């Protein structure tokens, strides 16, 4: 009976988290303000007016460029680290992980410090060196936004391709060697084609990320008066609000996402890449000879621009009384850290909010994921496919659109959540539910039901065998699932920016507001704090789980 | 001339780890099929990888004909060895069709396109895969993938074909059939083959000679009949066919004292008296007799009294397990018509001509 009740509660939560917001989003898109009947007028307006079509074109340009650059850099990088004797492979991987855990809006902030047209440090250095009138860099541009987003998308392709290269049986390449194929030919005709699904996955992932990204375009493109779809959606929320138009405008983004993910599955087609591996084989690394150090230099460039320069800029700014003066002795101070942690009530409560909301969201998402995943994999309930679909649906909904759905569903009775902490908590939980769900499903699938049945044949009841056998075996998967919700929730911006109110501000929205106000020292300080907290959590969980979280397939 | 000479080959993986390959000496004649037979971890696959050039030896040399291929100073890379290899997992490339898989080595060798087509078709015909040339590997059964691997390896007409447990992923029936096909392929082409397997029947069907490997060493090299009939070590004796291995002490050049009885063998060994040695005798060579009614029912040289502890009827034979003084268990098989009850005493005759003394 108790188990039935838990399951019904989980179902109700799913309805609140996924079904209602998405249903409301669609319903809202058909509403006309102050009119009773529904119509497609919003769609007509959204997709015929040229001021609204421009951002769509920009979004496609940005996403295509970001994905192309990310793949063009990430693939060779993965090959270098997985298949050659380039020195310092361990350190290079750590740097890429560092880029992976950096939210791209933070990178955008850092690059504003480095490459703003006049005040950017790199431009100042250039002017000082060449006595030119202007620096060459302008981060407030489409190119600037593409550059920053590409930097933080390289790790996707890298991780996918690196993983594929590691999993690829050495025999696949050895078979080409023994037939006479040399290194270059082997790489081009066997290794890379076998990694193609991973390369495509990387491209699609980056394309979708760039399409859905809000923070970076908001920081870099709004000042440049170049809109993309997400910033245009944000403008719909400013006065005068056009929620209905926003809902209609958001629909294609969901469709494109769903379509691309579907295409990715179909693309592989007849060449199903199931490979029988044999364990214990040794792989030969391609010797680079005298190119080793040149390769190391090239492999360091992405990390240099994605990690070294931005963190240097953020750290120095956070330690400067006024960043415009530059990092000179009299200007260095811990003032801003003291300010953020002790003196300022806004930042203090934002830090507390980020933690408590993230904690609650991770716990809710994990509880639902465990319950549904258990019921579905053990076939305890009908319509398992439908439940899986609902749990995974938020995956194809960009955060900003989920926020619009939550806003239109819960900013009125009967469930008036807008203005409370709950709307943020539930939105975070929903947004990252697919990660928790797929994590739990794969853990449960590897766990034979016989393990539990063995306990039952020895006289333990269903509940007892669940808690003495299955739960202990799932402990590490549950911990990693929880962290995989908690960490991204801590850094979530695109949902939060639509759903927070001054009483429920979190760290990311505070950063957004400080950036708007031009208080870059505060932005840098909060950014460093977020990263320090994230790294500490990742570090502890490395210890607890003994393997990398970021490398788990979501 | 694809005559392979391996001398004093040594390889260890971890600096302080055990030797995976320990002083292996082996010569494979041109056109011969040599099987490397042994349990997992015996070093046979490492030996093959050294032969293919995927690994560099720590000591020793590999030569083919007059050409030095591997030594600690350097290895000729796999792509320059004129060898082909069939991998345990087949390593059929999933992104290429059957035709493209087989044609790959010919493209690498810059064979003219028209010749590629005719040679691939010819070899696919030979392995009965011509009708599936445009399929992708994921659409083939295990046996069909195995044939593609075979075709891909031989279409380039290699000097030497290396086979790494090629049949271990097939089901029993197909495996038996493929053994004969590989042998027939060899007889048709005359390619020198080195064949790694842990299955003694596979080695006996396909190979001209077998090298028994254990713990990184070659224990014995010989034809299947030589190894079966005249095993040189206890390991070789027990690895091919079933064998009773009786431990004891050498009391004469051809006599071993086991606990409670003495066994003489037809041939002696060059070991000192008092050394540990074992006597080997195959189950089918032991003659069982009833104790009651036999006047000389006592233990004597090559005769011992034991008690039946297990009896299995297998249709064509009966299989007995018999405990002899000292606690050793001997296995004997008899015609199904001879029946002894469990617990009854029997005499075991160990004919001199079937007893062999080997080093422990």
PDB file of C-alpha atoms in Angstrom, chain A residues 31-238:
ATOM      1  CA  UNK A  31      -4.393  32.896 -26.155  1.00  0.00           C
ATOM      2  CA  UNK A  32      -5.103  36.450 -27.209  1.00  0.00           C
ATOM      3  CA  UNK A  33      -5.034  39.054 -24.427  1.00  0.00           C
ATOM      4  CA  UNK A  34      -8.564  40.146 -23.477  1.00  0.00           C
ATOM      5  CA  UNK A  35     -10.161  37.755 -25.942  1.00  0.00           C
ATOM      6  CA  UNK A  36     -12.104  34.599 -25.130  1.00  0.00           C
ATOM      7  CA  UNK A  37     -11.399  32.417 -28.138  1.00  0.00           C
ATOM      8  CA  UNK A  38      -8.125  30.764 -29.033  1.00  0.00           C
ATOM      9  CA  UNK A  39      -6.309  31.405 -32.288  1.00  0.00           C
ATOM     10  CA  UNK A  40      -3.006  31.122 -34.077  1.00  0.00           C
ATOM     11  CA  UNK A  41      -2.637  34.891 -34.240  1.00  0.00           C
ATOM     12  CA  UNK A  42       0.427  34.849 -31.985  1.00  0.00           C
ATOM     13  CA  UNK A  43       2.197  32.422 -34.323  1.00  0.00           C
ATOM     14  CA  UNK A  44       1.335  34.579 -37.317  1.00  0.00           C
ATOM     15  CA  UNK A  45       2.738  37.634 -35.602  1.00  0.00           C
ATOM     16  CA  UNK A  46       5.848  35.892 -34.268  1.00  0.00           C
ATOM     17  CA  UNK A  47       6.862  34.378 -37.585  1.00  0.00           C
ATOM     18  CA  UNK A  48       5.956  37.076 -40.085  1.00  0.00           C
ATOM     19  CA  UNK A  49       7.236  40.299 -38.526  1.00  0.00           C
ATOM     20  CA  UNK A  50      10.777  40.953 -39.648  1.00  0.00           C
ATOM     21  CA  UNK A  51      11.914  42.254 -36.252  1.00  0.00           C
ATOM     22  CA  UNK A  52      11.102  38.812 -34.876  1.00  0.00           C
ATOM     23  CA  UNK A  53      12.573  36.889 -37.801  1.00  0.00           C
ATOM     24  CA  UNK A  54      15.974  38.557 -37.476  1.00  0.00           C
ATOM     25  CA  UNK A  55      16.737  36.942 -34.102  1.00  0.00           C
ATOM     26  CA  UNK A  56      15.826  33.517 -35.520  1.00  0.00           C
ATOM     27  CA  UNK A  57      18.365  34.006 -38.291  1.00  0.00           C
ATOM     28  CA  UNK A  58      20.963  35.161 -35.766  1.00  0.00           C
ATOM     29  CA  UNK A  59      20.283  32.151 -33.544  1.00  0.00           C
ATOM     30  CA  UNK A  60      20.820  29.777 -36.468  1.00  0.00           C
ATOM     31  CA  UNK A  61      24.050  31.528 -37.457  1.00  0.00           C
ATOM     32  CA  UNK A  62      25.352  31.475 -33.881  1.00  0.00           C
ATOM     33  CA  UNK A  63      24.402  27.832 -33.278  1.00  0.00           C
ATOM     34  CA  UNK A  64      25.894  26.651 -36.568  1.00  0.00           C
ATOM     35  CA  UNK A  65      29.155  28.513 -36.025  1.00  0.00           C
ATOM     36  CA  UNK A  66      29.462  27.451 -32.378  1.00  0.00           C
ATOM     37  CA  UNK A  67      28.846  23.796 -33.199  1.00  0.00           C
ATOM     38  CA  UNK A  68      31.230  23.851 -36.171  1.00  0.00           C
ATOM     39  CA  UNK A  69      34.037  25.445 -34.180  1.00  0.00           C
ATOM     40  CA  UNK A  70      33.445  23.181 -31.186  1.00  0.00           C
ATOM     41  CA  UNK A  71      33.652  20.069 -33.390  1.00  0.00           C
ATOM     42  CA  UNK A  72      36.585  21.367 -35.420  1.00  0.00           C
ATOM     43  CA  UNK A  73      38.594  21.962 -32.246  1.00  0.00           C
ATOM     44  CA  UNK A  74      37.195  19.236 -29.995  1.00  0.00           C
ATOM     45  CA  UNK A  75      37.725  16.323 -32.387  1.00  0.00           C
ATOM     46  CA  UNK A  76      41.458  16.797 -33.059  1.00  0.00           C
ATOM     47  CA  UNK A  77      41.946  17.567 -29.382  1.00  0.00           C
ATOM     48  CA  UNK A  78      40.305  14.287 -28.398  1.00  0.00           C
ATOM     49  CA  UNK A  79      42.402  12.421 -30.949  1.00  0.00           C
ATOM     50  CA  UNK A  80      45.618  14.028 -29.691  1.00  0.00           C
ATOM     51  CA  UNK A  81      44.895  13.063 -26.108  1.00  0.00           C
ATOM     52  CA  UNK A  82      43.521   9.587 -26.780  1.00  0.00           C
ATOM     53  CA  UNK A  83      45.757   8.360 -29.571  1.00  0.00           C
ATOM     54  CA  UNK A  84      49.102  10.131 -29.554  1.00  0.00           C
ATOM     55  CA  UNK A  85      52.036  10.502 -27.207  1.00  0.00           C
ATOM     56  CA  UNK A  86      51.543  14.251 -26.750  1.00  0.00           C
ATOM     57  CA  UNK A  87      53.129  15.155 -23.402  1.00  0.00           C
ATOM     58  CA  UNK A  88      51.067  16.156 -20.384  1.00  0.00           C
ATOM     59  CA  UNK A  89      47.893  14.323 -21.353  1.00  0.00           C
ATOM     60  CA  UNK A  90      46.624  14.148 -17.776  1.00  0.00           C
ATOM     61  CA  UNK A  91      47.039  17.855 -17.193  1.00  0.00           C
ATOM     62  CA  UNK A  92      45.449  18.691 -20.543  1.00  0.00           C
ATOM     63  CA  UNK A  93      42.406  16.614 -19.652  1.00  0.00           C
ATOM     64  CA  UNK A  94      42.107  18.325 -16.288  1.00  0.00           C
ATOM     65  CA  UNK A  95      42.142  21.706 -18.041  1.00  0.00           C
ATOM     66  CA  UNK A  96      39.356  20.617 -20.367  1.00  0.00           C
ATOM     67  CA  UNK A  97      37.320  19.465 -17.384  1.00  0.00           C
ATOM     68  CA  UNK A  98      37.932  22.902 -15.877  1.00  0.00           C
ATOM     69  CA  UNK A  99      36.489  24.481 -19.028  1.00  0.00           C
ATOM     70  CA  UNK A 100      33.585  22.018 -18.863  1.00  0.00           C
ATOM     71  CA  UNK A 101      32.548  23.050 -15.356  1.00  0.00           C
ATOM     72  CA  UNK A 102      32.756  26.755 -16.172  1.00  0.00           C
ATOM     73  CA  UNK A 103      29.314  28.137 -17.048  1.00  0.00           C
ATOM     74  CA  UNK A 104      29.616  29.998 -20.308  1.00  0.00           C
ATOM     75  CA  UNK A 105      27.927  33.125 -18.932  1.00  0.00           C
ATOM     76  CA  UNK A 106      30.820  33.395 -16.502  1.00  0.00           C
ATOM     77  CA  UNK A 107      33.227  33.032 -19.407  1.00  0.00           C
ATOM     78  CA  UNK A 108      31.321  35.802 -21.141  1.00  0.00           C
ATOM     79  CA  UNK A 109      31.739  38.016 -18.078  1.00  0.00           C
ATOM     80  CA  UNK A 110      35.452  37.345 -18.008  1.00  0.00           C
ATOM     81  CA  UNK A 111      35.809  38.083 -21.690  1.00  0.00           C
ATOM     82  CA  UNK A 112      33.964  41.353 -21.184  1.00  0.00           C
ATOM     83  CA  UNK A 113      36.815  42.282 -18.864  1.00  0.00           C
ATOM     84  CA  UNK A 114      39.387  41.102 -21.378  1.00  0.00           C
ATOM     85  CA  UNK A 115      37.970  42.269 -24.689  1.00  0.00           C
ATOM     86  CA  UNK A 116      35.480  45.067 -24.206  1.00  0.00           C
ATOM     87  CA  UNK A 117      36.122  47.560 -27.043  1.00  0.00           C
ATOM     88  CA  UNK A 118      37.957  50.217 -25.041  1.00  0.00           C
ATOM     89  CA  UNK A 119      38.377  49.067 -21.469  1.00  0.00           C
ATOM     90  CA  UNK A 120      39.226  45.417 -22.137  1.00  0.00           C
ATOM     91  CA  UNK A 121      42.652  44.489 -20.831  1.00  0.00           C
ATOM     92  CA  UNK A 122      43.747  42.763 -24.018  1.00  0.00           C
ATOM     93  CA  UNK A 123      42.778  45.829 -26.040  1.00  0.00           C
ATOM     94  CA  UNK A 124      44.641  48.085 -23.618  1.00  0.00           C
ATOM     95  CA  UNK A 125      47.749  45.940 -23.905  1.00  0.00           C
ATOM     96  CA  UNK A 126      47.451  46.056 -27.682  1.00  0.00           C
ATOM     97  CA  UNK A 127      47.124  49.836 -27.674  1.00  0.00           C
ATOM     98  CA  UNK A 128      50.092  50.152 -25.317  1.00  0.00           C
ATOM     99  CA  UNK A 129      52.219  47.927 -27.546  1.00  0.00           C
ATOM    100  CA  UNK A 130      51.275  49.274 -30.957  1.00  0.00           C
ATOM    101  CA  UNK A 131      50.154  52.807 -30.140  1.00  0.00           C
ATOM    102  CA  UNK A 132      47.088  52.109 -32.252  1.00  0.00           C
ATOM    103  CA  UNK A 133      44.008  54.194 -31.655  1.00  0.00           C
ATOM    104  CA  UNK A 134      41.708  51.256 -30.803  1.00  0.00           C
ATOM    105  CA  UNK A 135      42.153  47.726 -29.703  1.00  0.00           C
ATOM    106  CA  UNK A 136      41.197  45.104 -32.306  1.00  0.00           C
ATOM    107  CA  UNK A 137      38.758  43.139 -30.138  1.00  0.00           C
ATOM    108  CA  UNK A 138      35.075  43.751 -29.584  1.00  0.00           C
ATOM    109  CA  UNK A 139      33.401  41.072 -27.505  1.00  0.00           C
ATOM    110  CA  UNK A 140      30.009  42.790 -27.870  1.00  0.00           C
ATOM    111  CA  UNK A 141      29.294  41.267 -31.268  1.00  0.00           C
ATOM    112  CA  UNK A 142      27.953  38.102 -32.884  1.00  0.00           C
ATOM    113  CA  UNK A 143      31.541  36.982 -33.406  1.00  0.00           C
ATOM    114  CA  UNK A 144      32.292  37.634 -29.757  1.00  0.00           C
ATOM    115  CA  UNK A 145      29.297  35.625 -28.575  1.00  0.00           C
ATOM    116  CA  UNK A 146      30.157  32.789 -30.971  1.00  0.00           C
ATOM    117  CA  UNK A 147      33.748  32.793 -29.726  1.00  0.00           C
ATOM    118  CA  UNK A 148      32.788  32.570 -26.055  1.00  0.00           C
ATOM    119  CA  UNK A 149      30.087  29.918 -26.541  1.00  0.00           C
ATOM    120  CA  UNK A 150      32.352  27.817 -28.764  1.00  0.00           C
ATOM    121  CA  UNK A 151      35.042  27.852 -26.072  1.00  0.00           C
ATOM    122  CA  UNK A 152      32.770  26.303 -23.500  1.00  0.00           C
ATOM    123  CA  UNK A 153      31.205  23.871 -25.966  1.00  0.00           C
ATOM    124  CA  UNK A 154      34.511  22.295 -27.021  1.00  0.00           C
ATOM    125  CA  UNK A 155      34.418  19.969 -23.983  1.00  0.00           C
ATOM    126  CA  UNK A 156      31.197  18.298 -25.243  1.00  0.00           C
ATOM    127  CA  UNK A 157      32.698  17.111 -28.504  1.00  0.00           C
ATOM    128  CA  UNK A 158      35.950  16.394 -26.743  1.00  0.00           C
ATOM    129  CA  UNK A 159      34.304  14.212 -24.117  1.00  0.00           C
ATOM    130  CA  UNK A 160      32.107  12.328 -26.599  1.00  0.00           C
ATOM    131  CA  UNK A 161      34.908  11.673 -29.076  1.00  0.00           C
ATOM    132  CA  UNK A 162      37.468  10.884 -26.402  1.00  0.00           C
ATOM    133  CA  UNK A 163      35.049   8.391 -24.885  1.00  0.00           C
ATOM    134  CA  UNK A 164      34.377   6.806 -28.268  1.00  0.00           C
ATOM    135  CA  UNK A 165      38.089   6.506 -28.980  1.00  0.00           C
ATOM    136  CA  UNK A 166      38.694   4.914 -25.605  1.00  0.00           C
ATOM    137  CA  UNK A 167      35.861   2.417 -26.049  1.00  0.00           C
ATOM    138  CA  UNK A 168      36.847   1.546 -29.604  1.00  0.00           C
ATOM    139  CA  UNK A 169      38.502  -1.880 -29.529  1.00  0.00           C
ATOM    140  CA  UNK A 170      42.206  -1.630 -30.357  1.00  0.00           C
ATOM    141  CA  UNK A 171      41.649  -4.514 -32.777  1.00  0.00           C
ATOM    142  CA  UNK A 172      39.672  -2.215 -35.107  1.00  0.00           C
ATOM    143  CA  UNK A 173      42.788  -0.162 -35.764  1.00  0.00           C
ATOM    144  CA  UNK A 174      45.187  -3.088 -35.492  1.00  0.00           C
ATOM    145  CA  UNK A 175      43.274  -4.802 -38.287  1.00  0.00           C
ATOM    146  CA  UNK A 176      43.985  -1.825 -40.537  1.00  0.00           C
ATOM    147  CA  UNK A 177      47.649  -1.743 -39.498  1.00  0.00           C
ATOM    148  CA  UNK A 178      48.292  -5.353 -40.317  1.00  0.00           C
ATOM    149  CA  UNK A 179      46.686  -4.856 -43.723  1.00  0.00           C
ATOM    150  CA  UNK A 180      49.286  -2.202 -44.432  1.00  0.00           C
ATOM    151  CA  UNK A 181      47.534   1.078 -43.538  1.00  0.00           C
ATOM    152  CA  UNK A 182      49.830   3.703 -42.046  1.00  0.00           C
ATOM    153  CA  UNK A 183      48.978   6.103 -39.267  1.00  0.00           C
ATOM    154  CA  UNK A 184      47.325   8.861 -41.299  1.00  0.00           C
ATOM    155  CA  UNK A 185      45.309   6.515 -43.478  1.00  0.00           C
ATOM    156  CA  UNK A 186      44.265   4.435 -40.481  1.00  0.00           C
ATOM    157  CA  UNK A 187      43.090   7.530 -38.639  1.00  0.00           C
ATOM    158  CA  UNK A 188      41.107   8.891 -41.576  1.00  0.00           C
ATOM    159  CA  UNK A 189      39.593   5.652 -42.862  1.00  0.00           C
ATOM    160  CA  UNK A 190      38.961   3.733 -39.632  1.00  0.00           C
ATOM    161  CA  UNK A 191      39.361   5.738 -36.435  1.00  0.00           C
ATOM    162  CA  UNK A 192      37.481   8.913 -37.325  1.00  0.00           C
ATOM    163  CA  UNK A 193      34.596   7.202 -39.183  1.00  0.00           C
ATOM    164  CA  UNK A 194      34.105   4.934 -36.177  1.00  0.00           C
ATOM    165  CA  UNK A 195      34.018   8.009 -33.971  1.00  0.00           C
ATOM    166  CA  UNK A 196      31.528   9.706 -36.296  1.00  0.00           C
ATOM    167  CA  UNK A 197      28.470   9.084 -34.098  1.00  0.00           C
ATOM    168  CA  UNK A 198      30.281  10.799 -31.252  1.00  0.00           C
ATOM    169  CA  UNK A 199      31.303  13.684 -33.505  1.00  0.00           C
ATOM    170  CA  UNK A 200      27.708  14.115 -34.689  1.00  0.00           C
ATOM    171  CA  UNK A 201      26.481  13.901 -31.115  1.00  0.00           C
ATOM    172  CA  UNK A 202      28.954  16.618 -30.176  1.00  0.00           C
ATOM    173  CA  UNK A 203      27.803  18.831 -33.024  1.00  0.00           C
ATOM    174  CA  UNK A 204      24.122  18.416 -32.194  1.00  0.00           C
ATOM    175  CA  UNK A 205      24.743  18.922 -28.482  1.00  0.00           C
ATOM    176  CA  UNK A 206      26.647  22.165 -29.091  1.00  0.00           C
ATOM    177  CA  UNK A 207      24.126  23.349 -31.664  1.00  0.00           C
ATOM    178  CA  UNK A 208      21.302  22.877 -29.175  1.00  0.00           C
ATOM    179  CA  UNK A 209      23.260  24.396 -26.303  1.00  0.00           C
ATOM    180  CA  UNK A 210      24.054  27.475 -28.359  1.00  0.00           C
ATOM    181  CA  UNK A 211      20.439  27.762 -29.482  1.00  0.00           C
ATOM    182  CA  UNK A 212      19.173  27.571 -25.898  1.00  0.00           C
ATOM    183  CA  UNK A 213      21.934  29.601 -24.222  1.00  0.00           C
ATOM    184  CA  UNK A 214      20.672  32.745 -22.561  1.00  0.00           C
ATOM    185  CA  UNK A 215      23.419  34.186 -20.359  1.00  0.00           C
ATOM    186  CA  UNK A 216      26.149  34.759 -22.941  1.00  0.00           C
ATOM    187  CA  UNK A 217      23.902  36.382 -25.572  1.00  0.00           C
ATOM    188  CA  UNK A 218      22.260  38.455 -22.873  1.00  0.00           C
ATOM    189  CA  UNK A 219      25.622  39.815 -21.723  1.00  0.00           C
ATOM    190  CA  UNK A 220      27.256  40.198 -25.135  1.00  0.00           C
ATOM    191  CA  UNK A 221      24.470  40.717 -27.668  1.00  0.00           C
ATOM    192  CA  UNK A 222      21.891  42.858 -25.889  1.00  0.00           C
ATOM    193  CA  UNK A 223      24.437  45.705 -25.567  1.00  0.00           C
ATOM    194  CA  UNK A 224      25.228  45.208 -29.263  1.00  0.00           C
ATOM    195  CA  UNK A 225      21.500  45.378 -30.101  1.00  0.00           C
ATOM    196  CA  UNK A 226      21.779  42.073 -31.894  1.00  0.00           C
ATOM    197  CA  UNK A 227      19.007  39.760 -30.694  1.00  0.00           C
ATOM    198  CA  UNK A 228      18.858  35.986 -30.784  1.00  0.00           C
ATOM    199  CA  UNK A 229      15.766  33.944 -29.990  1.00  0.00           C
ATOM    200  CA  UNK A 230      16.515  33.659 -26.274  1.00  0.00           C
ATOM    201  CA  UNK A 231      17.234  37.344 -25.778  1.00  0.00           C
ATOM    202  CA  UNK A 232      14.134  38.184 -27.804  1.00  0.00           C
ATOM    203  CA  UNK A 233      12.129  35.945 -25.451  1.00  0.00           C
ATOM    204  CA  UNK A 234      13.641  37.899 -22.573  1.00  0.00           C
ATOM    205  CA  UNK A 235      12.544  41.150 -24.193  1.00  0.00           C
ATOM    206  CA  UNK A 236       9.008  39.794 -24.490  1.00  0.00           C
ATOM    207  CA  UNK A 237       9.040  39.589 -20.696  1.00  0.00           C
ATOM    208  CA  UNK A 238      10.082  43.220 -20.276  1.00  0.00           C
TER     209      UNK A 238
END
